[in-house]
PDB file of C-alpha atoms in Angstrom:
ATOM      1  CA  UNK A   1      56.594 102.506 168.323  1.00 75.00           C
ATOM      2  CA  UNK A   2      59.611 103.709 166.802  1.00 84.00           C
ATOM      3  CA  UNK A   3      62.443 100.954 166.435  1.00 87.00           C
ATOM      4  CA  UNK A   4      59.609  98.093 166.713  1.00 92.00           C
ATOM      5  CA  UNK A   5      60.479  95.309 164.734  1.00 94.00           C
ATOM      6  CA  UNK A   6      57.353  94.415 162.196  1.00 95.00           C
ATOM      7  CA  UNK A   7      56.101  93.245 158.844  1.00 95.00           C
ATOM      8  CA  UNK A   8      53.591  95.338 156.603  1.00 95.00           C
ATOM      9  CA  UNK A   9      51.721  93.893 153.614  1.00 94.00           C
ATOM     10  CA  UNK A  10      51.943  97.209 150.935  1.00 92.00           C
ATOM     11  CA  UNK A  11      49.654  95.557 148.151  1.00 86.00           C
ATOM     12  CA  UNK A  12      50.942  97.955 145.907  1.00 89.00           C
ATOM     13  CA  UNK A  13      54.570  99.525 145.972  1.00 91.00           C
ATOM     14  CA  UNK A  14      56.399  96.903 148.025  1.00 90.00           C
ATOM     15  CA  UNK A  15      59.331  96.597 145.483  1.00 92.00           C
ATOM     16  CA  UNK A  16      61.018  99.767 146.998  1.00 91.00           C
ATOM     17  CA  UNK A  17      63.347 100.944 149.367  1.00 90.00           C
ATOM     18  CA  UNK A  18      60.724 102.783 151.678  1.00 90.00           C
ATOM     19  CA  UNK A  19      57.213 101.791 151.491  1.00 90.00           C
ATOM     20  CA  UNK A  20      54.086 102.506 152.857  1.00 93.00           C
ATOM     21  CA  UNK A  21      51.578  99.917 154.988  1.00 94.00           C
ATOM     22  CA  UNK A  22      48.076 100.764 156.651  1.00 94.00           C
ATOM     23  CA  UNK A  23      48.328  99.848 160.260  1.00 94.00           C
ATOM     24  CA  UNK A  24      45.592  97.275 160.402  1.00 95.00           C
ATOM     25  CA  UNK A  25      48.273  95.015 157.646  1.00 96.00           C
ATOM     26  CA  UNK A  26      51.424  95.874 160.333  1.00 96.00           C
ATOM     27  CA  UNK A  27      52.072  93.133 162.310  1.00 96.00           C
ATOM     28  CA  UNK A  28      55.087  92.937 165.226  1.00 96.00           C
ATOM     29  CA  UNK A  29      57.569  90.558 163.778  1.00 96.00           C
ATOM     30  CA  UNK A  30      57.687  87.797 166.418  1.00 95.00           C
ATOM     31  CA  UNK A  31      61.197  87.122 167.695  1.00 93.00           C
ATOM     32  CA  UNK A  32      61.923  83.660 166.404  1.00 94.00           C
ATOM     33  CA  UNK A  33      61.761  84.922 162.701  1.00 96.00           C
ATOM     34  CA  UNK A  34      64.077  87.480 161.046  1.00 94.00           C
ATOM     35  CA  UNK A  35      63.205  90.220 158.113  1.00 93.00           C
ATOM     36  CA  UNK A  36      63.654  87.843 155.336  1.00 94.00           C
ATOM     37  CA  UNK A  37      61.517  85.537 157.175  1.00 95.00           C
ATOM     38  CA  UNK A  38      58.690  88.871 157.923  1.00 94.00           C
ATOM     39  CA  UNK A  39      58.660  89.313 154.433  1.00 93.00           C
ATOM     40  CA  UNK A  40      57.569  85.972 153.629  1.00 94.00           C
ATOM     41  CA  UNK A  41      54.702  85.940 156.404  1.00 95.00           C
ATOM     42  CA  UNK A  42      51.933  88.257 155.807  1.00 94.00           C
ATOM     43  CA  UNK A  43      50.187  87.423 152.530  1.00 94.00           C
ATOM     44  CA  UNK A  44      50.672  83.774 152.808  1.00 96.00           C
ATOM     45  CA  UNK A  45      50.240  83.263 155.673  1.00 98.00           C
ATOM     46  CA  UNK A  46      47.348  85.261 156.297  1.00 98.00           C
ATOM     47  CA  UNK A  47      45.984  83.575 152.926  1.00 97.00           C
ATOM     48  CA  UNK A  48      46.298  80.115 154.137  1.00 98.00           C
ATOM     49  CA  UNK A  49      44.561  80.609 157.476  1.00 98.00           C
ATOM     50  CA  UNK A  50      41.503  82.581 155.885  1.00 98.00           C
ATOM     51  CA  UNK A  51      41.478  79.787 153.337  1.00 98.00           C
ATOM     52  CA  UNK A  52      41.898  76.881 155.657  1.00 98.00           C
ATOM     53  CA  UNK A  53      40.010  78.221 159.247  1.00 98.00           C
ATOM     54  CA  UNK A  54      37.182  81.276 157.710  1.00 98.00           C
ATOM     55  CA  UNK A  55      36.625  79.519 154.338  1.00 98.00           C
ATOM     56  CA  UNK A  56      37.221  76.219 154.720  1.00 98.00           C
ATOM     57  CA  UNK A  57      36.071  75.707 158.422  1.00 98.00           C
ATOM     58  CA  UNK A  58      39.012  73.086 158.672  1.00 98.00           C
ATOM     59  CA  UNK A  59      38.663  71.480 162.230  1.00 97.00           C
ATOM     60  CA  UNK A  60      41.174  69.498 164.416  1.00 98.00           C
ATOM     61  CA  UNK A  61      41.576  66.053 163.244  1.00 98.00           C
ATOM     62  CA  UNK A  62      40.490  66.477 159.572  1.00 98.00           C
ATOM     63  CA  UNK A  63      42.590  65.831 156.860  1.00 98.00           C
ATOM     64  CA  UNK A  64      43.786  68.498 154.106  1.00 98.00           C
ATOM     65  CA  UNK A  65      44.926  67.861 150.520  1.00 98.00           C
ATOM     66  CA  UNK A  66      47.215  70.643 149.369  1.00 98.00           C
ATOM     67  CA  UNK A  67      48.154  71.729 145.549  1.00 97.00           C
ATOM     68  CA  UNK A  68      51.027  73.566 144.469  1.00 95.00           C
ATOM     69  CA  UNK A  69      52.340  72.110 147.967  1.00 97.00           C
ATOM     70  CA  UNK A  70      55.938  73.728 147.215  1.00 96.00           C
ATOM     71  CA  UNK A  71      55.118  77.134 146.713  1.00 94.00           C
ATOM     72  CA  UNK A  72      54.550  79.947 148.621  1.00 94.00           C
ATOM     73  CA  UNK A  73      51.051  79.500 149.806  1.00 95.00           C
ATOM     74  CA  UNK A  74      51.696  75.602 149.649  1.00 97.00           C
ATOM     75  CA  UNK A  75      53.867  75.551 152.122  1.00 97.00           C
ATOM     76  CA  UNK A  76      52.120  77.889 154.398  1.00 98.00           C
ATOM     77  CA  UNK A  77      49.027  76.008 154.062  1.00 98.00           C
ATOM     78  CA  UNK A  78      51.004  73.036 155.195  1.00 98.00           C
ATOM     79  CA  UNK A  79      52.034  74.781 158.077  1.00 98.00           C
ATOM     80  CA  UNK A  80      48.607  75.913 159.220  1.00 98.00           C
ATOM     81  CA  UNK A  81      47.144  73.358 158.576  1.00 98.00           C
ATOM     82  CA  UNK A  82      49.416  71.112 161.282  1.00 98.00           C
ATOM     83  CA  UNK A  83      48.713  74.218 163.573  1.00 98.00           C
ATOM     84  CA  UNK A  84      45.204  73.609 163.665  1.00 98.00           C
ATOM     85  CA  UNK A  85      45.707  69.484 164.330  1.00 98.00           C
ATOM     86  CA  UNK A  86      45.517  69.063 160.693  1.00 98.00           C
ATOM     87  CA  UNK A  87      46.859  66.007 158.777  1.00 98.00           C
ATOM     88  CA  UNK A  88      48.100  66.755 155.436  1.00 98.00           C
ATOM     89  CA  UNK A  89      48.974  65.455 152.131  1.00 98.00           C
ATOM     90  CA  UNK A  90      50.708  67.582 149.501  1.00 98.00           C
ATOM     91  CA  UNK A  91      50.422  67.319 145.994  1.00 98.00           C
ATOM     92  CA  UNK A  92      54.024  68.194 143.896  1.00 97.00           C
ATOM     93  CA  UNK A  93      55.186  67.807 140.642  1.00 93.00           C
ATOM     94  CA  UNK A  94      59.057  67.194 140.792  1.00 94.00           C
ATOM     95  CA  UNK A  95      61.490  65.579 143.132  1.00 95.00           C
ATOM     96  CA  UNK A  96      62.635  68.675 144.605  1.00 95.00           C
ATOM     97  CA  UNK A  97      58.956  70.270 145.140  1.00 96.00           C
ATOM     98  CA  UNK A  98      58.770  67.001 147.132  1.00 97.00           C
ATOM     99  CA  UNK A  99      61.474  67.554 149.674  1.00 97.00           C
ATOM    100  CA  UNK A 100      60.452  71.048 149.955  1.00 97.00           C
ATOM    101  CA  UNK A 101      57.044  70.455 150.956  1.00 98.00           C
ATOM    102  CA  UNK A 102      58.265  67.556 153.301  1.00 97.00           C
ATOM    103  CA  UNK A 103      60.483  70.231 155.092  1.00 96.00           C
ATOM    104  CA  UNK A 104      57.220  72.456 155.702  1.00 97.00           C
ATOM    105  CA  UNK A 105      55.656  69.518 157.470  1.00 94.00           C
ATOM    106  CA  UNK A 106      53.365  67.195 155.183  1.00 98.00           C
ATOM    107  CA  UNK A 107      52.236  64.155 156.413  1.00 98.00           C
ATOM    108  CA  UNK A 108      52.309  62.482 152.713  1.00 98.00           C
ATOM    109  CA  UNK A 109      53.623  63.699 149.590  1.00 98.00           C
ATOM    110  CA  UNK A 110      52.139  62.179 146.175  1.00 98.00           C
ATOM    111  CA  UNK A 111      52.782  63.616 142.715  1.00 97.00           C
ATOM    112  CA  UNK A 112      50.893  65.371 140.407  1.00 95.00           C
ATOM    113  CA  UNK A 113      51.997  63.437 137.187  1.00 94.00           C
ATOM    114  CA  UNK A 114      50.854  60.227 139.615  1.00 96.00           C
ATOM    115  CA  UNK A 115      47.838  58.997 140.170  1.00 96.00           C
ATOM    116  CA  UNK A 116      47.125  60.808 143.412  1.00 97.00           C
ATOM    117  CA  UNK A 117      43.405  61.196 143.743  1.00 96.00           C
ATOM    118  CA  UNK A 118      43.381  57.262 144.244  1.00 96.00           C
ATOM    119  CA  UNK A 119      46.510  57.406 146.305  1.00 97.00           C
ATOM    120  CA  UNK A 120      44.845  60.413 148.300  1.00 97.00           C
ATOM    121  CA  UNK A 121      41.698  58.357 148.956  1.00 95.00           C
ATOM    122  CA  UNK A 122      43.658  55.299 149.849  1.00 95.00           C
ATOM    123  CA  UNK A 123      45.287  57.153 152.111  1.00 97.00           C
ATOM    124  CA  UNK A 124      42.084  58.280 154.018  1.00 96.00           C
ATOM    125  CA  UNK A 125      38.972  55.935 155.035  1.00 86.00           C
ATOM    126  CA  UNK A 126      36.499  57.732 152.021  1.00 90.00           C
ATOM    127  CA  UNK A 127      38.849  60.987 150.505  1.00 96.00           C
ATOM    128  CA  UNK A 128      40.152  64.237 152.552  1.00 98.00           C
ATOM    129  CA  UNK A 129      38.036  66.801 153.760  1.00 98.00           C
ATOM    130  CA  UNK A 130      39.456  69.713 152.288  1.00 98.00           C
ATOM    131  CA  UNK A 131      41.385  70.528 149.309  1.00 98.00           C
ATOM    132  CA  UNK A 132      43.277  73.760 148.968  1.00 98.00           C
ATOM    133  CA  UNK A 133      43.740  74.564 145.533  1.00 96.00           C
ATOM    134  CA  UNK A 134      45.898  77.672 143.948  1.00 92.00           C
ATOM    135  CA  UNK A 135      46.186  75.508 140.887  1.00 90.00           C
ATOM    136  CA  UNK A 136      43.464  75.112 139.276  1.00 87.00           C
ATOM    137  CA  UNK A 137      43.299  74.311 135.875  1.00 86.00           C
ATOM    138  CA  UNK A 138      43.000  70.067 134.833  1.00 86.00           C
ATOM    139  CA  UNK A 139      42.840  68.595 137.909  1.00 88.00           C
ATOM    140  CA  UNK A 140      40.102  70.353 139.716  1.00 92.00           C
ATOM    141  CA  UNK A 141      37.834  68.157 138.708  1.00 92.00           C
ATOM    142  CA  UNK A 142      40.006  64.667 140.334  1.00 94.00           C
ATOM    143  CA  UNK A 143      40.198  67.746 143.388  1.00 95.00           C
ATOM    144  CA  UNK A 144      36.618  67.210 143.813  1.00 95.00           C
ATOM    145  CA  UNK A 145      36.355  63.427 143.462  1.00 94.00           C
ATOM    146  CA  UNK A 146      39.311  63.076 146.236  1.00 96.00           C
ATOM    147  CA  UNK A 147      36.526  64.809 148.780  1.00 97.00           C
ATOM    148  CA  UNK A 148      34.698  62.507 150.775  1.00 97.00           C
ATOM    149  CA  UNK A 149      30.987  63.393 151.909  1.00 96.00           C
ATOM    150  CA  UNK A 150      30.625  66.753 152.764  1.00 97.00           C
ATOM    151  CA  UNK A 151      34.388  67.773 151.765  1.00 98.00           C
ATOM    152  CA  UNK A 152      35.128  71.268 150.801  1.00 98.00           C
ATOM    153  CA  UNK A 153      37.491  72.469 147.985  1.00 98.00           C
ATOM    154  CA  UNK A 154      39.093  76.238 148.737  1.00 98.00           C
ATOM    155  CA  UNK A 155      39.945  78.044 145.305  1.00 96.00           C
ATOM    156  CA  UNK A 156      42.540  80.286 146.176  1.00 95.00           C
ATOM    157  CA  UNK A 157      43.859  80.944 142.467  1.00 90.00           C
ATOM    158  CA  UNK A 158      44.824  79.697 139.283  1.00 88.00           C
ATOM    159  CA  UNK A 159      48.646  79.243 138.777  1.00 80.00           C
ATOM    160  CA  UNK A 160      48.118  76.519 136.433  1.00 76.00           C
ATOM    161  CA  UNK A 161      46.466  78.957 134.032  1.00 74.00           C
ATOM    162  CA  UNK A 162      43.282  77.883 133.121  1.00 81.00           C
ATOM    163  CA  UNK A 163      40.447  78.877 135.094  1.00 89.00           C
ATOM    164  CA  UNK A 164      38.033  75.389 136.105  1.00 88.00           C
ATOM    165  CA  UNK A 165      34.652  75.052 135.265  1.00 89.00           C
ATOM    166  CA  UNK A 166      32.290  73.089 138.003  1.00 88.00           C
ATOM    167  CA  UNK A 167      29.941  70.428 137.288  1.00 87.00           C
ATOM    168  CA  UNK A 168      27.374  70.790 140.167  1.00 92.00           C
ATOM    169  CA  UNK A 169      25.993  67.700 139.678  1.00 92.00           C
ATOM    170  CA  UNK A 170      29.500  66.506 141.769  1.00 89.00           C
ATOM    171  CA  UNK A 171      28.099  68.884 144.101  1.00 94.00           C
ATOM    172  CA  UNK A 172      24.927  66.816 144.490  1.00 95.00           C
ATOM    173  CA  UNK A 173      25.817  63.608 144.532  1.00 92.00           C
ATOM    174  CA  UNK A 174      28.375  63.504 147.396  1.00 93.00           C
ATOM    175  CA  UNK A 175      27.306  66.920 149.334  1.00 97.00           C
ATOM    176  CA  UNK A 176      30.496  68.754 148.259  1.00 97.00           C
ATOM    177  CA  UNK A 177      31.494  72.428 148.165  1.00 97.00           C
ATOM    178  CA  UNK A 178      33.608  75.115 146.312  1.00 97.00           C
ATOM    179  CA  UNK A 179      34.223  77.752 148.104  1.00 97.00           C
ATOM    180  CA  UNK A 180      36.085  80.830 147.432  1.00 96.00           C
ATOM    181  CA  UNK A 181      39.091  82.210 149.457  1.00 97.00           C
ATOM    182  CA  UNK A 182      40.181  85.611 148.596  1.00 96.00           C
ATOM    183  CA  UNK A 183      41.752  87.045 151.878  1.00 96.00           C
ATOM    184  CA  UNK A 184      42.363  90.903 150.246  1.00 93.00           C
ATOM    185  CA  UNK A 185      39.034  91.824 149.307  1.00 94.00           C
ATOM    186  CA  UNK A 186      37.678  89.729 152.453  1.00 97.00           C
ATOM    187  CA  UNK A 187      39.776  91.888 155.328  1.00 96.00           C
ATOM    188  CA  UNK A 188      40.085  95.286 153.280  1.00 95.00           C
ATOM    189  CA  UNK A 189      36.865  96.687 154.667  1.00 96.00           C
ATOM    190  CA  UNK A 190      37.454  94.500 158.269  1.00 97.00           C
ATOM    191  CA  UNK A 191      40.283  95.596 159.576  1.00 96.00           C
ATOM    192  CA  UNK A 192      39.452  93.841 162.684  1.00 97.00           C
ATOM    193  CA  UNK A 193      39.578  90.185 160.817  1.00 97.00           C
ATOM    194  CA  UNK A 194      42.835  90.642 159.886  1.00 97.00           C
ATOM    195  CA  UNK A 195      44.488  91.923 163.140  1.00 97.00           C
ATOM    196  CA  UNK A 196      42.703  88.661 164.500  1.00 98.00           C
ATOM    197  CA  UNK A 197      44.204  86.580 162.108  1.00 98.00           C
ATOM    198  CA  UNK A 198      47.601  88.530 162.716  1.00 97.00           C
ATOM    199  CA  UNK A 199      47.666  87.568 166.472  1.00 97.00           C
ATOM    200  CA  UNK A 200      46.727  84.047 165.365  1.00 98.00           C
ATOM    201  CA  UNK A 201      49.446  83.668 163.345  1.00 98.00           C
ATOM    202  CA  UNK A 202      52.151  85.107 166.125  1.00 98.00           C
ATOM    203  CA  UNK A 203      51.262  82.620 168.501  1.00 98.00           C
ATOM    204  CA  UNK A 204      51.375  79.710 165.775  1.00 98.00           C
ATOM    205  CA  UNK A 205      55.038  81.010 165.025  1.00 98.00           C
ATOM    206  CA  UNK A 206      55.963  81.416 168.780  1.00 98.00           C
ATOM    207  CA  UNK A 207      54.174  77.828 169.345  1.00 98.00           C
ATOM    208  CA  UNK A 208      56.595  76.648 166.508  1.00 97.00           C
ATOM    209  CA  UNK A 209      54.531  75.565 164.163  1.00 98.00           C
ATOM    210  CA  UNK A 210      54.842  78.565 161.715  1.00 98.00           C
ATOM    211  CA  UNK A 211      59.188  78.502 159.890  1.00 97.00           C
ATOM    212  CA  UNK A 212      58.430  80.523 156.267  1.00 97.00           C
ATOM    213  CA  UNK A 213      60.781  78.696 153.862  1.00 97.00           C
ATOM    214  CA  UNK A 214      63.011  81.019 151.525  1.00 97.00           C
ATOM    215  CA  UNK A 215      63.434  79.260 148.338  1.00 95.00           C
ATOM    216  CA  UNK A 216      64.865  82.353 146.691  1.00 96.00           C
ATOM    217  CA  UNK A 217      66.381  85.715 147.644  1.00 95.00           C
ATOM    218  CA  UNK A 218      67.398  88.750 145.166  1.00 95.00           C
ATOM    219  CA  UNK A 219      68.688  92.218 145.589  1.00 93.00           C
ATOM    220  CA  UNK A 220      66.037  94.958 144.683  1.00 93.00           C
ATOM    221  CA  UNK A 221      68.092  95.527 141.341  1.00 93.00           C
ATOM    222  CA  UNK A 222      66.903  91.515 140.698  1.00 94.00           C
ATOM    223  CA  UNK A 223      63.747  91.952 140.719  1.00 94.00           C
ATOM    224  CA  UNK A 224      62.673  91.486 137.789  1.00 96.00           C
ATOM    225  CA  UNK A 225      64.574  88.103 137.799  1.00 97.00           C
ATOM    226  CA  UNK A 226      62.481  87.653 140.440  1.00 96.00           C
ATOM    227  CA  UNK A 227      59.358  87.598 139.137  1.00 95.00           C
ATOM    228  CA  UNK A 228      60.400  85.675 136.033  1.00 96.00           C
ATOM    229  CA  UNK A 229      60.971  82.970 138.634  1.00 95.00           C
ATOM    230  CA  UNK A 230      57.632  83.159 139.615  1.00 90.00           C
ATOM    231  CA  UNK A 231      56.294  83.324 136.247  1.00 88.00           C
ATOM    232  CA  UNK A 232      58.126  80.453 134.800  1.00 88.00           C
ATOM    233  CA  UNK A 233      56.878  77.990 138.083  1.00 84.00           C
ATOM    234  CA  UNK A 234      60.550  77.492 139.084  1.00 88.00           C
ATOM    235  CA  UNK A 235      59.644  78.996 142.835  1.00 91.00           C
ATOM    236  CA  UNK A 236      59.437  77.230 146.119  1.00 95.00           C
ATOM    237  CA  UNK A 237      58.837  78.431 149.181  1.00 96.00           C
ATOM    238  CA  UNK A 238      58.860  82.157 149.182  1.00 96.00           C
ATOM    239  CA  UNK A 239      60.482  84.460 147.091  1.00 96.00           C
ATOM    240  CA  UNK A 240      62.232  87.388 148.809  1.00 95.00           C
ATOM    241  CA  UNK A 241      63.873  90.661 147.439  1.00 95.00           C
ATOM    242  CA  UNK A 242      65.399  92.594 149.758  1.00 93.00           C
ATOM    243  CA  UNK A 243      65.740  96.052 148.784  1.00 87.00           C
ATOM    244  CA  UNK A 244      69.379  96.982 150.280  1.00 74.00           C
ATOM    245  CA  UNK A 245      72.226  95.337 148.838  1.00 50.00           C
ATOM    246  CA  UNK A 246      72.925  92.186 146.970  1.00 37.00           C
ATOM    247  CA  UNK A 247      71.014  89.062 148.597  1.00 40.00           C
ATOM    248  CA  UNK A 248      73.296  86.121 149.219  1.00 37.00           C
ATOM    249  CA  UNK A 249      72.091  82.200 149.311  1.00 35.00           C
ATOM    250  CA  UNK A 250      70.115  82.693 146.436  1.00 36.00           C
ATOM    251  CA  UNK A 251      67.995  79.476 145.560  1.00 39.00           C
ATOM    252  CA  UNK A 252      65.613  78.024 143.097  1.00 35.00           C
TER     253      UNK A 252
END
């Protein structure tokens, strides 16, 4: 209704002062979080549980290994994943990833220039059951060797650039799977699977679990400053531009 509070994923044409959203992507805003926050909740969010819960059948108790820990869908992952009685590990390349993706809840932190596949399997009794991986690129294949028996790696993207190529022999040998997560061209023709995963994710944010971190805000006439942050891997957390005014606390 008119005056509602809610957040809209656009897909295209979001970068504006007005913009347009189909109803089954509007979602009431739920009262703990503000617009800043809205903005930040819909596409990673809504990635993250499809990855996690639909894809990656992640079940109470398990134990999740998450890439690219400090960005966007990093950090909602990690929040998602506690929702659902996850434990989690986050993978990071810098100090400051680190305390980022320690703020969004991980359990353990190692470092990608590290050895973390043997960290990440010390850490469990035989390697995690899921890895959730918008990375890609060299270390997919240590992703799959950090799964124990009948783990799962989620491919949600390829930030690192190059796109992995899978030996299915790994497959084989341990009973391992790649699976595919992509949450736009899965929910376009179901509307229904995304308002489910919308009311989901409301009562994960009024249950607490669910905080979006803002690493960096911009005025609309920013944004293209914005999405050099992006492009240059200097982002964590979310990425905001708010279309009226100069945005203030800027970070990253």
């Amino acid at each position: 209704a008119e005056g509602d509070r809610v957040a809209g994923f656009t897909f295209l044409g979001g970068l504006a002062e007005r913009a347009v959203a189909p109803p089954f992507l509007t979602f009431p805003l739920p009262e703990p979080l503000d617009f800043v926050q809205g903005a930040a909740l819909l596409l990673n969010y809504h990635t993250a549980l499809f990855a996690l819960e639909l894809r990656g059948r992640l079940r109470e108790g398990e134990t999740v290994l998450v890439h690219g820990a400090a960005g966007g869908v990093g950090t909602a992952a990690l929040q998602v994943a506690k929702a659902l009685g996850a434990r989690t590990i986050a993978v990071v390349s810098t100090p400051e990833k680190e305390a980022v993706a320690r703020a969004a809840g991980a359990d353990e932190v190692l470092r990608s220039d590290a050895a973390w596949r043997e960290q990440a399997r010390e850490l469990t009794d035989d390697g995690v059951d899921l890895v959730l991986d918008p990375v890609g690129g060299d270390r997919f294949t240590d992703s799959l060797r950090s799964l124990r028996e009948g783990g799962r790696l989620v491919v949600v993207g390829f930030t690192g650039g190059a796109i992995p190529e899978v030996k299915v022999n790994r497959l084989l040998l341990r009973n391992t799977e790649v699976v595919g997560a992509g949450w736009g061209a899965y929910v376009m023709p179901r509307p229904e699977v995304a308002r489910k995963m919308g009311e989901t994710i409301e009562r994960m944010v009024l249950a607490g679990f669910i905080r979006p971190l803002i690493g960096a805000r911009f005025g609309l006439e920013e944004a293209a400053d914005a999405l050099k942050l992006i492009d240059r891997r200097g982002a964590t957390g979310k990425v905001v531009v708010e279309p009226v005014g100069v945005a203030t606390g800027r970070g990253g």
